[in-house]
PDB file of C-alpha atoms and ligand atoms in Angstrom:
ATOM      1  CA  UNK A   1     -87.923  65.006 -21.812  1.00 47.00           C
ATOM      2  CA  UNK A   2     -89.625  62.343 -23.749  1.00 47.00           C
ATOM      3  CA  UNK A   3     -88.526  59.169 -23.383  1.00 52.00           C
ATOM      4  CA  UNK A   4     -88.234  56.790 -26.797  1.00 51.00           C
ATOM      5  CA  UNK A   5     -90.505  53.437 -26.763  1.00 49.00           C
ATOM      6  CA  UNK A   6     -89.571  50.659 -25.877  1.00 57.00           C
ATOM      7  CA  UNK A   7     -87.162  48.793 -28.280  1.00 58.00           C
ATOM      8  CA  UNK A   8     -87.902  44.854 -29.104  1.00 61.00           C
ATOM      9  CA  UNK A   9     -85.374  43.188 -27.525  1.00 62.00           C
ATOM     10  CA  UNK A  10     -82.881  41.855 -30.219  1.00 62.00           C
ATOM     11  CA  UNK A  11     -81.761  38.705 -31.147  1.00 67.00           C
ATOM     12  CA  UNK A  12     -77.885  39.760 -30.756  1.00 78.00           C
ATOM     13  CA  UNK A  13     -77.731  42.543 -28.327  1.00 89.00           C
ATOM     14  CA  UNK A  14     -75.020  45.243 -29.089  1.00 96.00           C
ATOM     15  CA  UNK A  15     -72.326  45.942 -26.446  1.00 97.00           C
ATOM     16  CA  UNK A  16     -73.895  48.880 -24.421  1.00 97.00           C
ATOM     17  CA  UNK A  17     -71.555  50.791 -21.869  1.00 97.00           C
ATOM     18  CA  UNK A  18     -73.559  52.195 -20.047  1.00 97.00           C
ATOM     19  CA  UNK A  19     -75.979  49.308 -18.738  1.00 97.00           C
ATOM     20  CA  UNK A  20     -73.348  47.650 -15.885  1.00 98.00           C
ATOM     21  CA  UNK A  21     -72.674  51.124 -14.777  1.00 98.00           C
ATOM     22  CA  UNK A  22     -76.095  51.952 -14.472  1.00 98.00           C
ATOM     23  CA  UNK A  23     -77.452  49.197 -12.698  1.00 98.00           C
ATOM     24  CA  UNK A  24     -74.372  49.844 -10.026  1.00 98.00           C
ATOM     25  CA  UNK A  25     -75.140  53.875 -10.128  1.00 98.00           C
ATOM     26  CA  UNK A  26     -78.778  52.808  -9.061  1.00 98.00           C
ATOM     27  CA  UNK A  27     -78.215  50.218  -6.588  1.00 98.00           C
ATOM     28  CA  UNK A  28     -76.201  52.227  -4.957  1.00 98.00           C
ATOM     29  CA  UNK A  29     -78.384  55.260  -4.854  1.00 98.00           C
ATOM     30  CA  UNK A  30     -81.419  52.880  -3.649  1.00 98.00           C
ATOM     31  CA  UNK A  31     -79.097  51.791  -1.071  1.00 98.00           C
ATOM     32  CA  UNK A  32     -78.042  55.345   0.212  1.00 98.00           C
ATOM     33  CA  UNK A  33     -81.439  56.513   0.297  1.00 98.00           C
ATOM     34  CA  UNK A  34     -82.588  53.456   1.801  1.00 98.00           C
ATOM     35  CA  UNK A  35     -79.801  54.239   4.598  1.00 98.00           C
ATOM     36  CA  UNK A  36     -80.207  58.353   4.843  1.00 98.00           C
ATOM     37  CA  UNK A  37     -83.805  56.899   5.772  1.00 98.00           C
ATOM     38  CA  UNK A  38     -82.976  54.491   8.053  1.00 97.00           C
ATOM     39  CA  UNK A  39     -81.068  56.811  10.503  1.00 97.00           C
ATOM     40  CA  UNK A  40     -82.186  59.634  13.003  1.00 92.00           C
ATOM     41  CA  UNK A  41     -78.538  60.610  14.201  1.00 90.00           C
ATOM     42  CA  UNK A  42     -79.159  59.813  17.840  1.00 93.00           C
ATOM     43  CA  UNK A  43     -76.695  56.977  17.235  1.00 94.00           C
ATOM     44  CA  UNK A  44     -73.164  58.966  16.375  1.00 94.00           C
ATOM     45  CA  UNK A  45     -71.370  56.059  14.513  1.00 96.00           C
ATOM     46  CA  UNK A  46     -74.201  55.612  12.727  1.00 96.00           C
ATOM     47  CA  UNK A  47     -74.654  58.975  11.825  1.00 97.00           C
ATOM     48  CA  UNK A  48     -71.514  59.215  10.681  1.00 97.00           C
ATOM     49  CA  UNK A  49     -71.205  56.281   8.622  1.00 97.00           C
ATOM     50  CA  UNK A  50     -74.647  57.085   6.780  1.00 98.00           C
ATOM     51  CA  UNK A  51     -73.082  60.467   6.223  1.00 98.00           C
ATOM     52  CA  UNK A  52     -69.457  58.724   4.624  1.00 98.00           C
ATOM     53  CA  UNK A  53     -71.976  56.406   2.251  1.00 98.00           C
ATOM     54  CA  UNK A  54     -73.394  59.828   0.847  1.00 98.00           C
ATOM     55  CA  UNK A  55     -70.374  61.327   0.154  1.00 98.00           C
ATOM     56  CA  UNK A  56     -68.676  58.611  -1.191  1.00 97.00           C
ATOM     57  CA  UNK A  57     -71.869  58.690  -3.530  1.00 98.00           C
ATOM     58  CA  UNK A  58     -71.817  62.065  -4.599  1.00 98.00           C
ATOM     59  CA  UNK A  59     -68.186  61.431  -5.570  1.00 97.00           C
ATOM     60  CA  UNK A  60     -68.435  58.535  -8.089  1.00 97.00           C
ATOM     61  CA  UNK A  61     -71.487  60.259  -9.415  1.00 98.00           C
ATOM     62  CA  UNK A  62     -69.270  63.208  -9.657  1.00 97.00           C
ATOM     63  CA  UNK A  63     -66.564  60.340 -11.522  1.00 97.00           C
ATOM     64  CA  UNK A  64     -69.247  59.182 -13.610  1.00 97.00           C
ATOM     65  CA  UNK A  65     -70.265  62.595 -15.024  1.00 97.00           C
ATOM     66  CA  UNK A  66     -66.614  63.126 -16.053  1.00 97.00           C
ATOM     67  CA  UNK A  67     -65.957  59.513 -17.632  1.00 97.00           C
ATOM     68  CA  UNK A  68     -69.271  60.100 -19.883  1.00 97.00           C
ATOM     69  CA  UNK A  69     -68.082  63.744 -21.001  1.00 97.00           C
ATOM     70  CA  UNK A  70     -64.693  62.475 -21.713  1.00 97.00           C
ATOM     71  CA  UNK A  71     -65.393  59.372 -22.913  1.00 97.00           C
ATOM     72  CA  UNK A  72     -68.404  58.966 -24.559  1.00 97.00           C
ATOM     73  CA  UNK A  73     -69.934  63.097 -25.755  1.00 97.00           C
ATOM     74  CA  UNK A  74     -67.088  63.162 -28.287  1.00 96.00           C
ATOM     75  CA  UNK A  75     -68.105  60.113 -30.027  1.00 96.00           C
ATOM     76  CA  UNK A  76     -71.586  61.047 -29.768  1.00 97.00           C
ATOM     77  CA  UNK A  77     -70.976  64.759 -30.889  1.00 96.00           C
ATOM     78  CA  UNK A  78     -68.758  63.409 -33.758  1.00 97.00           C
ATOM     79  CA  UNK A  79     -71.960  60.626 -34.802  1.00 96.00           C
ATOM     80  CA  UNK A  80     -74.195  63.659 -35.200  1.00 95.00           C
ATOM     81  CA  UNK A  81     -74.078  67.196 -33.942  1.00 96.00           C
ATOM     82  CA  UNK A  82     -75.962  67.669 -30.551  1.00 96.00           C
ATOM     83  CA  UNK A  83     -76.219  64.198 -29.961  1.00 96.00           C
ATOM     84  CA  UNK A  84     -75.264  65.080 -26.437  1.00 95.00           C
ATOM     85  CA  UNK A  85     -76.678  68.348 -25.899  1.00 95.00           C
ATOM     86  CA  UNK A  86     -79.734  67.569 -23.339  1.00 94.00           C
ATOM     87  CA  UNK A  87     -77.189  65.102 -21.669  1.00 95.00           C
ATOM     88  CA  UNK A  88     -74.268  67.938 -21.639  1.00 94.00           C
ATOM     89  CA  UNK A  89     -77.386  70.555 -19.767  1.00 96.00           C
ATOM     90  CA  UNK A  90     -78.522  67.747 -17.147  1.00 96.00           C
ATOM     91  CA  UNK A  91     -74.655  66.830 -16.222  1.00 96.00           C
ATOM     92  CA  UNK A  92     -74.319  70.191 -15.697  1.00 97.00           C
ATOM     93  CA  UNK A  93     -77.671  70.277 -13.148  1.00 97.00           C
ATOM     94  CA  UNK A  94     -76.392  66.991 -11.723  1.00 97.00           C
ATOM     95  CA  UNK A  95     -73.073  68.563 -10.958  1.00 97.00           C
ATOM     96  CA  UNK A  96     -74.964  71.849  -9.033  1.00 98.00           C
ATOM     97  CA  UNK A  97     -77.605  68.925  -6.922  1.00 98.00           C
ATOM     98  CA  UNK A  98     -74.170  66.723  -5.726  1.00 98.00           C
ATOM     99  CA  UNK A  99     -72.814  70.778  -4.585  1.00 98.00           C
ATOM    100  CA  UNK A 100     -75.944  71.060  -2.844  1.00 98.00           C
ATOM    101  CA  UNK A 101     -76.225  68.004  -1.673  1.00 98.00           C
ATOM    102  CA  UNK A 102     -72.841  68.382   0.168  1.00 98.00           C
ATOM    103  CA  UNK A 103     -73.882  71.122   1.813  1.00 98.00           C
ATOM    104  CA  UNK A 104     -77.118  69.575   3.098  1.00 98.00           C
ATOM    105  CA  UNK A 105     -74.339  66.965   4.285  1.00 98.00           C
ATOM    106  CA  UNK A 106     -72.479  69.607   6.054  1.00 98.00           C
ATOM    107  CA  UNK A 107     -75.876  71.010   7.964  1.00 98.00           C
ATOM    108  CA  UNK A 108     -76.666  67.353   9.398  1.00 98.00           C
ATOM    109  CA  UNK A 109     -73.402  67.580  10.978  1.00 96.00           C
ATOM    110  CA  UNK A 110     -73.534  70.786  12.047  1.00 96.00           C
ATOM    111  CA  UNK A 111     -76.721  70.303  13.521  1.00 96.00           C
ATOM    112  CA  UNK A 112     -77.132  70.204  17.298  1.00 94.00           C
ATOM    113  CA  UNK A 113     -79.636  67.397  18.607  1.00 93.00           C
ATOM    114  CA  UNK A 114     -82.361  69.668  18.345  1.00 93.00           C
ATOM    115  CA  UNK A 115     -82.516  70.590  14.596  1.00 96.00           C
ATOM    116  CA  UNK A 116     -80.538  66.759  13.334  1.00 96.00           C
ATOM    117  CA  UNK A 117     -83.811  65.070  12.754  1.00 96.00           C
ATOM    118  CA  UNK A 118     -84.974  67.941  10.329  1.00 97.00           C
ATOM    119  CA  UNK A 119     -81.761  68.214   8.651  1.00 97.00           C
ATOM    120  CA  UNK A 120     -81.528  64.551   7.777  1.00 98.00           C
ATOM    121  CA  UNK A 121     -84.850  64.316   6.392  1.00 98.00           C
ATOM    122  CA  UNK A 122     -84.271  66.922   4.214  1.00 98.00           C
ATOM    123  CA  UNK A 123     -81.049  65.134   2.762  1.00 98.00           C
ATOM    124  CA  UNK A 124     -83.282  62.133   2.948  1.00 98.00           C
ATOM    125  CA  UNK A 125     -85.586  63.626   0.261  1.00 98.00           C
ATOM    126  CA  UNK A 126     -83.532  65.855  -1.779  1.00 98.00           C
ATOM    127  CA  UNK A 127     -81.044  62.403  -2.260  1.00 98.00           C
ATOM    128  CA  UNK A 128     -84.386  60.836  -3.386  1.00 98.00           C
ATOM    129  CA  UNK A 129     -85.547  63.471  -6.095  1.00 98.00           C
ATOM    130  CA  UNK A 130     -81.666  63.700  -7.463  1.00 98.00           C
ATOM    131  CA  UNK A 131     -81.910  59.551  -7.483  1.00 98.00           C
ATOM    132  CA  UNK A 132     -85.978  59.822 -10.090  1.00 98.00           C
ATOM    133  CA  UNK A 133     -83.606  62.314 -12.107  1.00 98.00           C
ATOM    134  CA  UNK A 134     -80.882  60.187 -12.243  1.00 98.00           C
ATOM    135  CA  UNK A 135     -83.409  57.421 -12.903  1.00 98.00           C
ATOM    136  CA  UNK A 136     -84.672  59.566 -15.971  1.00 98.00           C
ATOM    137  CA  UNK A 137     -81.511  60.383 -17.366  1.00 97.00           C
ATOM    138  CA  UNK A 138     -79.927  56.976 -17.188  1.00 98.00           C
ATOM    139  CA  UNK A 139     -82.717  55.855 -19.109  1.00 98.00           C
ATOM    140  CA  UNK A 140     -82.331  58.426 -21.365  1.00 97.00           C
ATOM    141  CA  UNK A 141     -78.505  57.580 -22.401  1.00 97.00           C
ATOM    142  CA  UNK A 142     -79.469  53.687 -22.272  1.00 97.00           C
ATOM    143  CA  UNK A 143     -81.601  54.465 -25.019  1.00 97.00           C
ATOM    144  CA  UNK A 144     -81.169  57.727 -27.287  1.00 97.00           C
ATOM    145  CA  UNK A 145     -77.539  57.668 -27.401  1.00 97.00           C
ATOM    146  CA  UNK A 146     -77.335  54.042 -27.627  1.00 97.00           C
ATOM    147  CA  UNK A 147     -79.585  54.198 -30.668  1.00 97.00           C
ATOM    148  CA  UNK A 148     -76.881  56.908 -31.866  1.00 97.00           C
ATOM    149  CA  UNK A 149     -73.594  55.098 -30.558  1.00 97.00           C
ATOM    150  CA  UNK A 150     -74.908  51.862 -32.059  1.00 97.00           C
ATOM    151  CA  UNK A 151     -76.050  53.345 -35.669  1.00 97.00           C
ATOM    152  CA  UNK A 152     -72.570  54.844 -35.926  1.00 97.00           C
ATOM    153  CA  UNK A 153     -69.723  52.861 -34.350  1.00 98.00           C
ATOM    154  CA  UNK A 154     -69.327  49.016 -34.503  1.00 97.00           C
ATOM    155  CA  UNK A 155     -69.051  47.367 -31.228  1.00 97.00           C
ATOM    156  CA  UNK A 156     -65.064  46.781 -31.624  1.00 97.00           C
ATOM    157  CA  UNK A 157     -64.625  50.583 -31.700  1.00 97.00           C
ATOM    158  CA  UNK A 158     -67.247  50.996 -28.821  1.00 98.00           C
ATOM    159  CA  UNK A 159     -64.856  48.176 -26.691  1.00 97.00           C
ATOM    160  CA  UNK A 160     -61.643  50.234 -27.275  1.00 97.00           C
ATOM    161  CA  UNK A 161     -63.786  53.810 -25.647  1.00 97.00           C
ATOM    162  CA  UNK A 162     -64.888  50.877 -23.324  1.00 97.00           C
ATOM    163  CA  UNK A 163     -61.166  49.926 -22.083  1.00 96.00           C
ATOM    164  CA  UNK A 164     -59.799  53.643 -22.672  1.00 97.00           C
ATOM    165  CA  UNK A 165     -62.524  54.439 -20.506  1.00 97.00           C
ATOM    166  CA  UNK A 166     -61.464  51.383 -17.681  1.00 96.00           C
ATOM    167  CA  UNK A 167     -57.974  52.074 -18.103  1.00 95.00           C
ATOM    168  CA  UNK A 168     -58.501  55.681 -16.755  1.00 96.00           C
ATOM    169  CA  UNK A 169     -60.266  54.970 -13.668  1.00 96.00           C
ATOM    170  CA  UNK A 170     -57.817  54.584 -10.435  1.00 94.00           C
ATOM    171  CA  UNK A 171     -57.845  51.821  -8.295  1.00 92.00           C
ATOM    172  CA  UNK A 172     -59.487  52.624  -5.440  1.00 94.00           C
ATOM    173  CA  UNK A 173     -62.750  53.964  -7.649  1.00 96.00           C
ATOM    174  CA  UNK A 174     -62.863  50.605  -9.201  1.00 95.00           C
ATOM    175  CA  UNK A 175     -62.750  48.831  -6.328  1.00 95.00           C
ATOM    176  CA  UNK A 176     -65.681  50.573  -4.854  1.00 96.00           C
ATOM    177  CA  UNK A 177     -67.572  50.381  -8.095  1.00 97.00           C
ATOM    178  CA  UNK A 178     -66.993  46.668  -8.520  1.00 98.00           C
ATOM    179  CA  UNK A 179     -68.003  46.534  -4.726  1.00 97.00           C
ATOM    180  CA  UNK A 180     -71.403  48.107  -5.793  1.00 97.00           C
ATOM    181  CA  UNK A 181     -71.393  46.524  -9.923  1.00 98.00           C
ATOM    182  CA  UNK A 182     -71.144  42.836  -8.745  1.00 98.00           C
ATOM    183  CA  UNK A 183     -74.482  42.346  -6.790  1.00 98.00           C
ATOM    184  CA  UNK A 184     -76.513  44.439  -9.417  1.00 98.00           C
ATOM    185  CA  UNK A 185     -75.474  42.348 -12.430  1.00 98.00           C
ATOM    186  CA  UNK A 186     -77.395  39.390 -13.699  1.00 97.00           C
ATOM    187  CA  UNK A 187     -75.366  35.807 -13.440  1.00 97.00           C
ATOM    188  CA  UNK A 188     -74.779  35.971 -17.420  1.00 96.00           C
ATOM    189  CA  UNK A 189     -73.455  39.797 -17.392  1.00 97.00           C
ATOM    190  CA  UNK A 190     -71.387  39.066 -14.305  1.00 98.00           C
ATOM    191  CA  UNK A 191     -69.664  36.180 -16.155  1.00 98.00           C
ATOM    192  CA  UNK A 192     -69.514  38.159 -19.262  1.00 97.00           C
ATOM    193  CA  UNK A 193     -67.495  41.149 -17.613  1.00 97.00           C
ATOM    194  CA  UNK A 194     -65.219  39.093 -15.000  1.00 98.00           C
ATOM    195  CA  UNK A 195     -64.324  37.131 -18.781  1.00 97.00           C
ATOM    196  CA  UNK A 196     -63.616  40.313 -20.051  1.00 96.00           C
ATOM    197  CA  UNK A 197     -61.943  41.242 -17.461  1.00 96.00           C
ATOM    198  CA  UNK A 198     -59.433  38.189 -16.855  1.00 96.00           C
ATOM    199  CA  UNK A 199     -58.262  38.759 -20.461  1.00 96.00           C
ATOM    200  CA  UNK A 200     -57.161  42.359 -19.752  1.00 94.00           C
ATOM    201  CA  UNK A 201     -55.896  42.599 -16.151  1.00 92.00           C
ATOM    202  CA  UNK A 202     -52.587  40.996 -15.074  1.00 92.00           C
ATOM    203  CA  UNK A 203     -53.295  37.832 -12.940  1.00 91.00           C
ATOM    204  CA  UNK A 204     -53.012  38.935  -9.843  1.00 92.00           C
ATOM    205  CA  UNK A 205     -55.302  42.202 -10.491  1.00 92.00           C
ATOM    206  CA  UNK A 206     -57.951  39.675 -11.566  1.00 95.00           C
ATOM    207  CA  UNK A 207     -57.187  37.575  -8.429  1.00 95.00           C
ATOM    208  CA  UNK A 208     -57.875  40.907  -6.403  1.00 95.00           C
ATOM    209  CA  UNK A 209     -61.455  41.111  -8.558  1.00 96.00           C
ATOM    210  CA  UNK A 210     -62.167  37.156  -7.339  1.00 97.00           C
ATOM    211  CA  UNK A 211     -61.939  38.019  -4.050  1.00 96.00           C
ATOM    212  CA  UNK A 212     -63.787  40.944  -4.071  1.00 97.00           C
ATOM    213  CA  UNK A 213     -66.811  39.208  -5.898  1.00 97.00           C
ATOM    214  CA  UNK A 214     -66.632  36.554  -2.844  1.00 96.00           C
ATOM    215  CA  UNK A 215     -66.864  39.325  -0.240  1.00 97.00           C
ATOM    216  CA  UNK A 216     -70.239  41.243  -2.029  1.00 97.00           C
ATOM    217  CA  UNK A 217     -71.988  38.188  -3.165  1.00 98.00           C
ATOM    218  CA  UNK A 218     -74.181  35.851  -1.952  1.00 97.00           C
ATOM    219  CA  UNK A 219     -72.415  32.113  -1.702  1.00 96.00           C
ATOM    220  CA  UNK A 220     -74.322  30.995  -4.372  1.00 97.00           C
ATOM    221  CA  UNK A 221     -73.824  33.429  -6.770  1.00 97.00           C
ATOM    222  CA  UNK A 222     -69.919  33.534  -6.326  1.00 97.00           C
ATOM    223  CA  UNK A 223     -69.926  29.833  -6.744  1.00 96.00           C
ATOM    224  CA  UNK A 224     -72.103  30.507 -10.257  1.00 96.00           C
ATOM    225  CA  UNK A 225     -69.384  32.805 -10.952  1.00 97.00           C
ATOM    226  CA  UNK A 226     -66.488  30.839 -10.676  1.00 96.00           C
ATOM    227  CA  UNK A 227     -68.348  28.012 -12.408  1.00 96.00           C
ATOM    228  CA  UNK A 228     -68.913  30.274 -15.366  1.00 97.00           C
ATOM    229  CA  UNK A 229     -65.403  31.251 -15.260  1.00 97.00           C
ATOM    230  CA  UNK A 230     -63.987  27.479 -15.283  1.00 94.00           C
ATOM    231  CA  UNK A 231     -61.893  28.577 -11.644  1.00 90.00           C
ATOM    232  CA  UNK A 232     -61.562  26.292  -8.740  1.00 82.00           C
ATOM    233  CA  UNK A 233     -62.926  26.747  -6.323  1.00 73.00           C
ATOM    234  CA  UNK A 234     -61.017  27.559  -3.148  1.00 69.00           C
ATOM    235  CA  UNK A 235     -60.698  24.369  -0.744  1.00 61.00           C
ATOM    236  CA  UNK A 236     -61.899  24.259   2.482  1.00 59.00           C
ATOM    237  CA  UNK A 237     -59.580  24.670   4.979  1.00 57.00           C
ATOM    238  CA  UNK A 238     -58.567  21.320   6.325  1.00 58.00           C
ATOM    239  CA  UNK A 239     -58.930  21.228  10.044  1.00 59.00           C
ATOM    240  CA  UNK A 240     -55.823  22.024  12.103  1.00 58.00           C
ATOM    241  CA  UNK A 241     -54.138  18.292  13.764  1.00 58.00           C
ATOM    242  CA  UNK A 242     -55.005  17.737  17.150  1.00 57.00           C
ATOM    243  CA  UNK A 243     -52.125  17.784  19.455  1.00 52.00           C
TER     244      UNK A 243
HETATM  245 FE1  LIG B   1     -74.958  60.729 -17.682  1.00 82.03          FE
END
């Protein structure tokens, strides 16, 4: 595959849909290898939670695959014939490494203490090779088919794939992906979505988003955040009266 120089940057950036995704999709596959490294299954809890983080990886990859053929293919199919084609061929690879990958899942806990530490380290690099080919591909969408998506569709048609696209995920996957999108925005792009957001969701959706941004980010950050987004912020709690 060979990749497309690299594009000036532009005085007024078009919307691109898949940048926030992608910067969550590869935080949170640095993260997971980072953690598949960092464990040698002597320590069950451990084990088990590095094991959850995979899985729960492999499934919102799995999400994301589906959203792009769903959502975005057609448009690019209907811009110009076999827009998607190398795209369609590597979700399909993707979607055989994340079957794999389960199984090498399934052999770490299978393992008995004897044959663990081989097991994991196995996972440990086959989650790292499927992470450079994810790395490849991502940059591959960010900028062939945005070239294509942005030579053929205004960005007011690209929002309304953009929200067709949001209004089909469930809540529990959005959750977790705001969990992981939140840190691995900028300030300005952070802003930008919540913004976004606020005018879309009902109230006390968006209130649910606030809170979540306070859990995953640094204080200072979630006070930029609410700054950007002209919210109070919460008061301190004022101390209980002494007795
Ligand atoms: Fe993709």
């Amino acid at each position: 595959m060979s990749h497309p120089s690299h594009a000036a940057p532009q005085a007024m950036p078009r919307l691109d849909l898949y940048a926030p995704i992608h910067k969550a999709l590869r935080a949170w596959m640095f993260d997971t290898v980072l953690r598949v490294g960092r464990t040698d299954g002597v320590d069950a809890a451990v084990l088990q939670q590095t094991l959850s983080r995979v899985e729960s990886l492999l499934l919102i990859c799995e999400a994301h695959i589906h959203h792009e053929q769903v959502f975005l293919h057609p448009l690019l199919e209907q811009a110009r014939h076999h827009a998607a084609r190398e795209a369609d061929q590597a979700h399909l690879d993707h979607a055989r490494e994340i079957a794999r990958l389960r199984d090498r899942v399934w052999q770490v806990r299978e393992a008995g203490a004897d044959m663990r530490g081989g097991a994991l380290m196995t996972l440990y690099r086959e989650l790292a090779l499927f992470t450079a080919e994810n790395l490849t591909h991502m940059h591959w969408e960010e900028t062939v088919h945005n070239e294509t998506l942005w030579a053929s569709y205004t960005d007011a048609q690209l929002m309304q794939t953009h929200d067709a696209l949001v209004q089909s995920i469930g809540a529990q996957e959005m959750a977790e992906t705001l969990r992981h999108m939140l840190p691995a925005l900028s300030p300005c792009e952070r802003i930008g979505m919540l913004s976004d957001m606020r005018a879309k969701m009902p109230p006390g959706a968006f209130e649910g988003v606030l809170a979540l941004a306070h859990e995953v980010l640094p204080v200072h950050d979630a006070a930029a955040l609410l700054h950007g987004l002209g919210v109070q912020p919460p008061l301190p709690m004022s101390p209980a009266p002494a007795l």
